[in-house]
Amino acid sequence: MTQAALTHPPAAAAPAAPAPAPRRLPPWVADHAGWLGPIAVALFAGLLRFWNLGYPNAFVFDETYYPKDAWSLLRQGYEGSWPDHANTDILAVPQTVPLTPSPEFIAHPPLGKWVMAIGEQLFGLHPFGWRFMTALLGTVTVLMLARIGRRLFGSTLIGCTAALLMAVDGLQLVMSRVGLLDGIQMFFVLASFGSLLIDRDHVRARLAGVADADRVRLGLRPWRIAAGVLVGAACAVKWNGVMILAAFGLLTVLWDQSGRRGAGARRPWRSMLRRDAVPALLAMVGSALVVYVGAWGGWLASGGNGEGGYDRHWADGRAGLSPDRFLGVPLPQVPMSWVPAALRSLWHYHSQMYDFNTGLSTPHTYQSNPFSWLVVGRPVSMYWEQVPNGQRGCTDSGGCAAQILGLGTPLLWWTACFALVYLLWRWFFRRDWRSGAVLCAVAGIYLPWFQYQERTVFSFYMVVLVPFLCLAVAQMLGAILGPPGCSPERRRIGAAGAGLIVLAIVGCFAFFYPLYTAEVIPMSSWQDRMWFTSWI
């Protein structure tokens, strides 16, 4: 080594600059992300649902029935009859409300109309009033779905993704902005599903560390009772809730069996049947029955002075005989004096409702077969107005159109078809309980409609299914994003793919948004959105 090297050693290499620390959320935000994210998505959904809610100032599709029934319940406790000119009188300025005390036959139980009546009590018998509660419940349902998805998948991101997808679903938006019953039923069904999820988690926490999982009794389970109350409320809105009750009842006892097996039970099936099945029946079916009968309280209390709801006095003077039919089946006339006359009248009324609902086969322009519902084959046009050039801001020489179309966001529903196949694979080959839970709800909501091939049915009934389709898509997007512990490169590619799917769905929703809100658009723009002739 030279003397110069000894006296002037080479300068030491400069230390490498430290890598920038990843940005972290503020502690308060990180601690409350499980609520802040869902609330943010719900606020976005609420803005879409409440914006200009009173437009159009008209009775949209079956609004000609339910808002007037709701007003009658407020004033009389039962559904009265209305003259043919009632709609015109209600929308006129000044308004007149030509309700009569004469009872009217109705096809659906009263609870959904009682819920709608809350908005009418607050804001009057106007479009905003009768749409207020459906918009509110449609918004709250988005918040619930975010929290349910978070609990189901253990991920705030996946839960908020499911909620965002439902916020931008066209069918859920439309049914949240009209005074129909199905959006109200959707709220109760999803709330019941969420209650069962909480009950499942509590049961597993109670079974953890139990010495003998075969013998332990799980005691009072308030969340399962709540689930029964809520699904009973769904039945008291529309009768198809009964099949959902059966599906959820099966789901909760299967969860009990798997929970006991996971806790080390030697005979989990026998333990479940001996200790869980009967309490589940009482909690689900018993509480649902109490809620259902309670929903008819106004009708039952309306029998004074010979007045009251339709068929309220049918059993009077019948010497305590039973109704002559039940669910369409003739019955022998036997003494039933021990049953109050009001309940026998209610039984008879239900037999007539059953005959009507199962025998309805009057052709309708927008009826469709359940086979086409998942692929949005035949949406329902709920409102249509042709606007001439020069009126209401129309400047197109070919005229304009304003329509409310009950169309699910097409890209979301088509993606959901693939997602359901993915969930079937996960459930069958991987025994994924989360996939099984979503599929159970889908089966209970969707499959029963296939038995009514001759009945007049409509695709907007599937709004009850929308939350579970969004959960299915969110689960598939989570799989595309990548499992925990995967490489950063895998996560980046997955995030790009999942993000593109979400952006495409949001863009599709924005494209069809004018058809969800009766926005006045040029006829040529309306034609651009009719992708299939079956949508017209």
Coordinates of C-alpha atoms in Angstrom, one line a residue:
M1 CA 0.0 0.0 0.0
T2 CA 1.4 3.4 -1.0
Q3 CA 2.1 6.2 1.5
A4 CA -0.6 8.3 -0.1
A5 CA -3.1 5.6 0.5
L6 CA -2.0 5.4 4.1
T7 CA -2.1 9.2 4.7
H8 CA -5.3 9.8 2.7
P9 CA -7.5 6.7 3.1
P10 CA -10.5 6.6 0.7
A11 CA -13.7 8.3 1.9
A12 CA -16.2 5.9 3.4
A13 CA -19.3 5.3 1.3
A14 CA -22.3 7.5 2.2
P15 CA -25.0 5.6 4.1
A16 CA -28.0 4.6 2.0
A17 CA -31.1 6.8 2.5
P18 CA -33.7 5.0 4.6
A19 CA -36.7 3.8 2.7
P20 CA -39.7 6.0 3.2
A21 CA -42.1 4.7 5.8
P22 CA -45.4 3.6 4.4
R23 CA -48.2 6.1 5.1
R24 CA -50.4 5.1 7.8
L25 CA -53.9 6.2 8.6
P26 CA -54.3 8.5 11.7
P27 CA -54.8 6.3 14.8
W28 CA -58.4 7.5 15.3
V29 CA -59.3 6.7 11.7
A30 CA -57.7 3.3 11.9
D31 CA -59.5 2.5 15.1
H32 CA -62.9 3.3 13.7
A33 CA -62.4 2.2 10.1
G34 CA -64.9 -0.6 10.6
W35 CA -67.6 2.1 11.0
L36 CA -66.3 5.0 9.0
G37 CA -66.0 3.1 5.7
P38 CA -69.6 1.7 5.9
I39 CA -71.0 5.1 6.9
A40 CA -69.2 6.8 4.0
V41 CA -70.7 4.3 1.5
A42 CA -74.1 4.6 3.1
L43 CA -74.0 8.4 2.8
F44 CA -73.2 8.1 -0.9
A45 CA -76.1 5.6 -1.3
G46 CA -78.4 8.0 0.6
L47 CA -77.6 10.9 -1.6
L48 CA -78.5 8.8 -4.7
R49 CA -81.8 7.6 -3.1
F50 CA -83.0 10.9 -1.6
W51 CA -82.0 13.2 -4.4
N52 CA -85.2 14.6 -5.9
L53 CA -87.2 11.8 -4.4
G54 CA -90.6 13.4 -4.9
Y55 CA -90.1 13.3 -8.7
P56 CA -92.0 12.2 -10.7
N57 CA -95.1 13.6 -9.1
A58 CA -97.1 10.6 -10.1
F59 CA -98.2 7.2 -9.0
V60 CA -95.4 4.9 -10.3
F61 CA -96.5 1.4 -11.3
D62 CA -98.0 -0.4 -8.2
E63 CA -97.9 2.9 -6.2
T64 CA -101.5 3.1 -7.2
Y65 CA -102.2 0.5 -4.5
Y66 CA -99.7 0.5 -1.6
P67 CA -99.5 4.2 -0.7
K68 CA -103.2 4.5 -0.6
D69 CA -103.5 1.4 1.5
A70 CA -100.9 2.8 3.9
W71 CA -102.9 6.0 4.3
S72 CA -106.0 4.0 4.9
L73 CA -104.2 2.0 7.6
L74 CA -103.3 5.3 9.3
R75 CA -106.8 6.6 9.2
Q76 CA -108.9 3.5 9.7
G77 CA -106.6 0.6 10.8
Y78 CA -107.6 -1.4 7.7
E79 CA -107.5 -1.0 3.9
G80 CA -110.5 0.9 2.7
S81 CA -111.7 1.4 -0.9
W82 CA -111.0 4.4 -3.2
P83 CA -112.9 5.7 -6.2
D84 CA -111.5 5.5 -9.7
H85 CA -110.5 9.2 -9.7
A86 CA -108.6 8.9 -6.4
N87 CA -105.1 9.3 -8.0
T88 CA -106.0 12.5 -9.7
D89 CA -107.6 13.9 -6.6
I90 CA -104.6 13.1 -4.5
L91 CA -102.1 14.7 -6.9
A92 CA -104.3 17.8 -7.5
V93 CA -103.7 21.2 -5.9
P94 CA -105.6 21.6 -3.7
Q95 CA -105.6 18.0 -2.7
T96 CA -108.6 15.9 -1.8
V97 CA -108.4 12.4 -0.3
P98 CA -111.5 10.5 -1.2
L99 CA -111.0 7.5 1.1
T100 CA -114.2 5.6 2.0
P101 CA -114.8 3.3 5.0
S102 CA -115.8 0.4 2.7
P103 CA -113.3 -2.5 3.1
E104 CA -111.1 -3.5 0.2
F105 CA -109.7 -6.9 -0.5
I106 CA -105.9 -6.9 -0.5
A107 CA -103.4 -9.4 -1.7
H108 CA -100.5 -8.8 0.7
P109 CA -100.2 -8.6 4.5
P110 CA -100.2 -5.1 6.0
L111 CA -96.7 -4.6 7.6
G112 CA -95.0 -3.1 4.6
K113 CA -97.8 -0.6 4.3
W114 CA -97.6 0.2 8.0
V115 CA -93.9 1.0 7.4
M116 CA -94.7 3.2 4.4
A117 CA -97.3 5.0 6.5
I118 CA -94.6 6.4 8.8
G119 CA -93.4 8.6 5.9
E120 CA -96.9 9.6 5.1
Q121 CA -97.6 10.5 8.7
L122 CA -94.4 12.7 8.6
F123 CA -94.8 14.3 5.2
G124 CA -98.3 13.7 4.0
L125 CA -99.9 11.7 1.2
H126 CA -97.5 12.9 -1.5
P127 CA -94.8 11.1 -3.5
F128 CA -92.1 12.1 -1.2
G129 CA -94.1 11.0 1.8
W130 CA -94.9 7.5 0.5
R131 CA -91.4 7.0 -0.8
F132 CA -89.5 8.3 2.3
M133 CA -89.4 5.0 4.2
T134 CA -88.3 2.9 1.2
A135 CA -85.5 5.4 0.5
L136 CA -84.5 5.4 4.2
L137 CA -84.5 1.6 4.5
G138 CA -82.7 1.3 1.1
T139 CA -79.9 3.5 2.5
V140 CA -79.7 1.7 5.9
T141 CA -79.6 -1.6 4.0
V142 CA -76.3 -0.5 2.4
L143 CA -74.9 0.3 5.8
M144 CA -76.0 -3.1 7.1
L145 CA -74.5 -4.9 4.2
A146 CA -71.1 -3.3 4.8
R147 CA -71.1 -4.4 8.4
I148 CA -72.4 -7.9 7.5
G149 CA -69.8 -8.3 4.8
R150 CA -67.1 -7.2 7.3
R151 CA -68.3 -9.8 9.8
L152 CA -68.8 -12.5 7.2
F153 CA -65.4 -12.2 5.5
G154 CA -63.3 -10.6 8.3
S155 CA -62.5 -7.6 6.0
T156 CA -63.7 -4.1 6.1
L157 CA -62.5 -3.7 2.5
I158 CA -64.6 -6.6 1.2
G159 CA -67.6 -5.5 3.3
C160 CA -67.5 -1.9 1.9
T161 CA -67.0 -3.3 -1.6
A162 CA -70.2 -5.3 -1.3
A163 CA -72.0 -2.2 0.0
L164 CA -70.7 0.0 -2.8
L165 CA -71.8 -2.5 -5.4
M166 CA -75.3 -2.4 -3.9
A167 CA -75.3 1.4 -3.8
V168 CA -74.8 1.4 -7.5
D169 CA -77.2 -1.4 -8.4
G170 CA -80.0 0.0 -10.6
L171 CA -82.7 -2.3 -9.3
Q172 CA -82.0 -1.5 -5.6
L173 CA -81.9 2.2 -6.4
V174 CA -85.2 2.1 -8.2
M175 CA -86.9 0.0 -5.5
S176 CA -85.6 2.5 -2.9
R177 CA -87.2 5.4 -4.8
V178 CA -90.7 4.0 -5.3
G179 CA -93.5 3.2 -2.8
L180 CA -93.5 -0.6 -3.4
L181 CA -93.2 -3.4 -0.8
D182 CA -90.2 -5.4 -2.0
G183 CA -87.5 -2.9 -0.9
I184 CA -89.0 -3.0 2.6
Q185 CA -88.9 -6.8 2.6
M186 CA -85.3 -6.7 1.5
F187 CA -84.4 -4.7 4.6
F188 CA -86.0 -7.2 7.0
V189 CA -84.4 -10.2 5.2
L190 CA -80.9 -8.8 5.3
A191 CA -81.3 -7.7 8.9
S192 CA -82.4 -11.3 9.8
F193 CA -79.4 -12.7 8.0
G194 CA -77.1 -10.4 9.9
S195 CA -78.7 -11.4 13.2
L196 CA -78.0 -15.0 12.5
L197 CA -74.4 -14.2 11.8
I198 CA -74.0 -12.5 15.2
D199 CA -75.7 -15.5 16.8
R200 CA -73.3 -17.8 15.1
D201 CA -70.3 -15.9 16.4
H202 CA -71.7 -15.8 20.0
V203 CA -72.4 -19.5 20.0
R204 CA -68.8 -20.3 18.9
A205 CA -67.4 -18.1 21.6
R206 CA -69.6 -19.9 24.1
L207 CA -68.5 -23.3 22.9
A208 CA -64.8 -22.4 23.0
G209 CA -63.1 -24.3 25.8
V210 CA -66.2 -26.3 26.7
A211 CA -65.3 -29.7 28.2
D212 CA -68.2 -31.7 26.8
A213 CA -69.6 -30.1 23.6
D214 CA -72.2 -32.9 23.3
R215 CA -74.0 -32.0 26.5
V216 CA -73.7 -28.3 26.8
R217 CA -76.9 -26.3 26.5
L218 CA -76.5 -22.9 24.8
G219 CA -79.3 -21.2 26.7
L220 CA -81.1 -18.0 25.7
R221 CA -80.0 -16.7 22.3
P222 CA -81.4 -13.2 21.8
W223 CA -79.9 -12.7 18.3
R224 CA -81.6 -15.8 17.0
I225 CA -84.9 -14.6 18.4
A226 CA -84.2 -11.3 16.7
A227 CA -83.6 -13.1 13.4
G228 CA -87.0 -14.8 13.8
V229 CA -88.7 -11.5 14.5
L230 CA -87.1 -9.9 11.5
V231 CA -87.8 -12.7 9.0
G232 CA -91.4 -12.8 10.5
A233 CA -91.6 -9.2 9.6
A234 CA -90.5 -10.1 6.0
C235 CA -93.3 -12.6 5.9
A236 CA -95.7 -9.9 7.1
V237 CA -94.7 -7.8 4.1
K238 CA -95.0 -10.5 1.4
W239 CA -95.7 -14.2 1.8
N240 CA -92.6 -15.3 -0.1
G241 CA -90.8 -14.6 3.2
V242 CA -92.0 -18.0 4.4
M243 CA -89.5 -19.8 2.2
I244 CA -86.7 -17.5 3.4
L245 CA -87.7 -18.4 7.0
A246 CA -87.3 -22.1 6.1
A247 CA -83.9 -21.5 4.6
F248 CA -82.7 -19.4 7.5
G249 CA -84.0 -22.0 10.0
L250 CA -82.1 -24.7 8.2
L251 CA -79.0 -22.5 8.1
T252 CA -78.9 -21.8 11.9
V253 CA -79.2 -25.5 12.9
L254 CA -76.5 -26.5 10.5
W255 CA -74.3 -23.8 12.0
D256 CA -75.1 -25.3 15.4
Q257 CA -74.1 -28.7 14.3
S258 CA -70.8 -27.5 12.8
G259 CA -70.1 -25.4 15.9
R260 CA -70.5 -28.4 18.2
R261 CA -68.3 -30.5 15.8
G262 CA -65.6 -27.8 15.9
A263 CA -65.8 -27.8 19.7
G264 CA -65.0 -31.5 19.8
A265 CA -68.4 -33.1 20.0
R266 CA -68.4 -36.8 19.3
R267 CA -71.9 -36.9 18.0
P268 CA -72.6 -33.3 16.7
W269 CA -75.7 -34.3 14.7
R270 CA -77.4 -36.0 17.6
S271 CA -76.4 -33.2 20.0
M272 CA -77.8 -30.6 17.6
L273 CA -81.1 -32.5 17.1
R274 CA -81.5 -33.1 20.9
R275 CA -80.5 -29.6 22.2
D276 CA -80.7 -27.1 19.4
A277 CA -83.4 -28.1 16.9
V278 CA -86.5 -27.4 19.1
P279 CA -85.1 -24.1 20.5
A280 CA -84.4 -23.0 16.9
L281 CA -87.9 -23.9 15.9
L282 CA -89.4 -21.9 18.7
A283 CA -87.0 -18.9 18.2
M284 CA -87.4 -18.7 14.5
V285 CA -90.9 -20.0 13.7
G286 CA -92.5 -19.0 17.0
S287 CA -91.3 -15.4 17.0
A288 CA -92.1 -15.1 13.3
L289 CA -95.6 -16.2 13.9
V290 CA -96.1 -13.8 16.7
V291 CA -94.9 -10.9 14.6
Y292 CA -97.0 -12.0 11.6
V293 CA -100.2 -12.1 13.6
G294 CA -99.3 -8.9 15.4
A295 CA -99.0 -7.1 12.0
W296 CA -102.7 -7.7 11.5
G297 CA -103.5 -5.9 14.8
G298 CA -105.2 -3.0 13.0
W299 CA -107.5 -5.4 11.0
L300 CA -108.3 -7.4 14.2
A301 CA -109.1 -4.3 16.2
S302 CA -111.3 -2.8 13.5
G303 CA -114.4 -4.9 14.2
G304 CA -116.4 -2.5 16.4
N305 CA -120.0 -1.5 15.5
G306 CA -120.1 -3.9 12.6
E307 CA -117.4 -2.1 10.7
G308 CA -113.9 -3.2 9.9
G309 CA -111.6 -4.7 7.4
Y310 CA -112.4 -7.0 4.5
D311 CA -114.0 -10.3 5.9
R312 CA -113.5 -9.1 9.4
H313 CA -116.9 -10.4 10.4
W314 CA -116.9 -13.5 8.3
A315 CA -117.1 -15.9 11.3
D316 CA -119.9 -14.0 13.1
G317 CA -123.0 -16.0 13.3
R318 CA -121.4 -19.2 12.0
A319 CA -121.9 -21.1 15.3
G320 CA -118.2 -21.5 15.9
L321 CA -117.6 -23.5 12.7
S322 CA -114.1 -23.7 11.1
P323 CA -113.3 -21.9 7.8
D324 CA -114.4 -23.9 4.8
R325 CA -111.0 -23.7 3.1
F326 CA -107.3 -23.3 4.0
L327 CA -104.6 -22.5 1.5
G328 CA -107.0 -23.5 -1.3
V329 CA -107.9 -26.9 0.2
P330 CA -111.5 -27.5 1.2
L331 CA -112.0 -28.4 4.8
P332 CA -114.8 -30.2 6.7
Q333 CA -116.9 -27.8 8.8
V334 CA -116.1 -28.7 12.4
P335 CA -117.0 -26.8 15.6
M336 CA -114.2 -24.4 16.6
S337 CA -116.0 -22.3 19.2
W338 CA -112.8 -22.3 21.3
V339 CA -111.1 -20.2 18.6
P340 CA -112.1 -16.5 18.6
A341 CA -114.3 -15.4 15.7
A342 CA -111.7 -12.8 14.7
L343 CA -109.0 -15.4 14.2
R344 CA -111.4 -17.7 12.2
S345 CA -112.2 -14.7 10.0
L346 CA -108.5 -14.0 9.5
W347 CA -108.0 -17.7 8.6
H348 CA -110.7 -17.5 6.0
Y349 CA -109.3 -14.2 4.6
H350 CA -105.9 -15.8 4.2
S351 CA -107.5 -18.7 2.2
Q352 CA -108.8 -16.1 -0.2
M353 CA -105.5 -14.3 -0.4
Y354 CA -103.7 -17.6 -1.1
D355 CA -106.1 -18.4 -3.9
F356 CA -105.6 -15.0 -5.5
N357 CA -101.8 -15.0 -5.2
T358 CA -101.3 -18.5 -6.5
G359 CA -103.9 -18.2 -9.2
L360 CA -102.9 -14.8 -10.6
S361 CA -102.2 -15.5 -14.3
T362 CA -103.5 -12.3 -16.0
P363 CA -101.1 -11.5 -18.8
H364 CA -98.9 -8.4 -18.3
T365 CA -96.6 -6.6 -20.8
Y366 CA -93.6 -6.8 -18.4
Q367 CA -94.1 -10.2 -16.8
S368 CA -91.1 -12.5 -17.1
N369 CA -89.9 -16.0 -16.3
P370 CA -87.6 -16.5 -13.3
F371 CA -85.1 -18.2 -15.6
S372 CA -84.4 -14.7 -17.1
W373 CA -84.1 -12.8 -13.9
L374 CA -80.4 -13.3 -13.1
V375 CA -79.4 -12.1 -16.6
V376 CA -81.8 -9.1 -16.4
G377 CA -83.7 -10.5 -19.4
R378 CA -86.9 -8.6 -18.9
P379 CA -86.8 -5.5 -16.7
V380 CA -90.1 -3.7 -15.7
S381 CA -90.9 -0.3 -17.0
M382 CA -92.5 1.4 -14.0
Y383 CA -92.9 4.9 -15.5
W384 CA -92.8 6.2 -19.1
E385 CA -93.3 9.7 -20.5
Q386 CA -92.6 11.0 -24.0
V387 CA -91.5 14.6 -23.8
P388 CA -92.0 16.7 -27.0
N389 CA -89.2 19.1 -28.2
G390 CA -89.3 22.4 -26.4
Q391 CA -90.9 21.1 -23.2
R392 CA -89.2 20.3 -19.8
G393 CA -85.8 21.2 -21.2
C394 CA -86.0 18.9 -24.2
T395 CA -84.0 20.4 -27.2
D396 CA -83.8 17.3 -29.4
S397 CA -85.6 17.5 -32.7
G398 CA -86.7 13.8 -32.2
G399 CA -88.2 14.4 -28.8
C400 CA -87.2 13.1 -25.4
A401 CA -88.2 10.4 -23.0
A402 CA -88.4 10.0 -19.2
Q403 CA -88.5 6.4 -17.9
I404 CA -88.1 4.5 -14.6
L405 CA -86.8 1.1 -15.6
G406 CA -86.4 -1.6 -12.9
L407 CA -83.1 -2.8 -14.4
G408 CA -80.3 -4.2 -12.3
T409 CA -76.9 -2.7 -13.3
P410 CA -76.2 -5.2 -16.1
L411 CA -72.4 -5.7 -15.5
L412 CA -73.1 -6.2 -11.8
W413 CA -75.7 -8.9 -12.4
W414 CA -73.7 -10.7 -15.1
T415 CA -70.6 -10.7 -12.9
A416 CA -72.8 -12.1 -10.1
C417 CA -73.7 -15.1 -12.3
F418 CA -70.0 -16.0 -12.4
A419 CA -69.6 -15.2 -8.7
L420 CA -72.4 -17.7 -7.8
V421 CA -70.6 -20.4 -9.8
Y422 CA -67.4 -19.5 -7.9
L423 CA -69.3 -19.8 -4.5
L424 CA -70.7 -23.2 -5.5
W425 CA -67.2 -24.4 -6.2
R426 CA -65.9 -22.9 -2.9
W427 CA -68.8 -24.5 -0.9
F428 CA -68.7 -27.9 -2.5
F429 CA -65.0 -28.5 -2.9
R430 CA -63.6 -26.3 -0.1
R431 CA -66.4 -26.6 2.4
D432 CA -66.4 -22.8 2.8
W433 CA -69.2 -21.9 5.2
R434 CA -69.3 -18.3 4.1
S435 CA -70.1 -19.4 0.5
G436 CA -72.7 -21.8 1.9
A437 CA -74.4 -19.0 3.9
V438 CA -74.7 -16.7 0.9
L439 CA -75.9 -19.6 -1.3
C440 CA -78.5 -20.6 1.3
A441 CA -80.0 -17.1 1.2
V442 CA -79.9 -17.1 -2.6
A443 CA -81.7 -20.5 -2.7
G444 CA -84.4 -19.4 -0.2
I445 CA -85.1 -16.2 -2.1
Y446 CA -84.8 -17.2 -5.7
L447 CA -85.6 -20.9 -6.2
P448 CA -89.1 -20.9 -4.9
W449 CA -90.3 -18.7 -7.7
F450 CA -89.7 -21.5 -10.3
Q451 CA -92.7 -23.3 -9.0
Y452 CA -94.9 -20.5 -10.4
Q453 CA -94.4 -21.0 -14.1
E454 CA -98.0 -20.0 -14.9
R455 CA -98.3 -17.1 -12.4
T456 CA -97.8 -13.5 -13.4
V457 CA -94.5 -12.6 -11.9
F458 CA -92.0 -9.7 -12.3
S459 CA -88.2 -9.4 -12.2
F460 CA -88.2 -6.6 -9.6
Y461 CA -89.1 -9.2 -7.0
M462 CA -85.3 -10.0 -7.0
V463 CA -84.4 -6.8 -5.2
V464 CA -84.5 -9.0 -2.1
L465 CA -81.7 -11.0 -3.7
V466 CA -79.4 -8.0 -4.5
P467 CA -77.5 -7.9 -1.1
F468 CA -76.5 -11.5 -1.5
L469 CA -75.5 -11.1 -5.1
C470 CA -73.2 -8.2 -4.0
L471 CA -71.8 -10.4 -1.2
A472 CA -71.0 -13.1 -3.8
V473 CA -69.3 -10.6 -6.1
A474 CA -67.3 -9.1 -3.2
Q475 CA -66.1 -12.5 -2.2
M476 CA -65.0 -13.3 -5.7
L477 CA -63.2 -9.9 -5.9
G478 CA -61.5 -10.7 -2.6
A479 CA -60.2 -13.9 -4.2
I480 CA -59.0 -12.0 -7.3
L481 CA -57.2 -9.5 -5.0
G482 CA -55.2 -12.4 -3.5
P483 CA -55.1 -14.3 -0.2
P484 CA -53.3 -13.0 2.9
G485 CA -49.5 -13.5 2.7
C486 CA -49.3 -13.5 -1.1
S487 CA -46.5 -11.7 -2.8
P488 CA -46.7 -7.9 -3.4
E489 CA -46.7 -8.5 -7.2
R490 CA -49.6 -10.9 -6.9
R491 CA -51.5 -8.4 -4.8
R492 CA -50.8 -5.6 -7.3
I493 CA -52.1 -7.6 -10.2
G494 CA -55.1 -8.7 -8.2
A495 CA -55.9 -5.2 -7.1
A496 CA -55.8 -3.9 -10.6
G497 CA -58.1 -6.7 -11.9
A498 CA -60.6 -6.3 -9.0
G499 CA -60.5 -2.5 -9.3
L500 CA -61.2 -2.6 -13.0
I501 CA -64.3 -4.8 -12.4
V502 CA -65.6 -2.3 -9.8
L503 CA -64.9 0.7 -12.0
A504 CA -66.7 -1.0 -14.9
I505 CA -69.7 -1.7 -12.8
V506 CA -69.8 1.9 -11.5
G507 CA -69.4 3.2 -15.0
C508 CA -72.3 1.0 -16.2
F509 CA -74.5 2.3 -13.4
A510 CA -73.7 5.9 -14.4
F511 CA -74.6 5.1 -18.0
F512 CA -78.0 3.8 -17.1
Y513 CA -78.6 6.3 -14.3
P514 CA -81.1 8.4 -16.3
L515 CA -83.3 5.3 -16.7
Y516 CA -83.5 4.9 -13.0
T517 CA -84.6 8.4 -12.1
A518 CA -86.9 9.4 -15.0
E519 CA -84.3 12.0 -16.2
V520 CA -85.4 13.6 -19.5
I521 CA -83.0 12.5 -22.2
P522 CA -83.1 12.6 -26.0
M523 CA -84.9 9.7 -27.6
S524 CA -81.7 8.7 -29.4
S525 CA -79.9 8.5 -26.0
W526 CA -82.8 6.3 -24.7
Q527 CA -82.4 4.0 -27.7
D528 CA -78.7 3.7 -27.0
R529 CA -79.5 2.2 -23.6
M530 CA -81.9 -0.4 -25.0
W531 CA -79.2 -3.0 -25.4
F532 CA -81.8 -5.8 -26.0
T533 CA -85.3 -5.7 -27.5
S534 CA -86.6 -7.5 -24.4
W535 CA -85.8 -4.3 -22.4
I536 CA -88.3 -2.2 -24.4

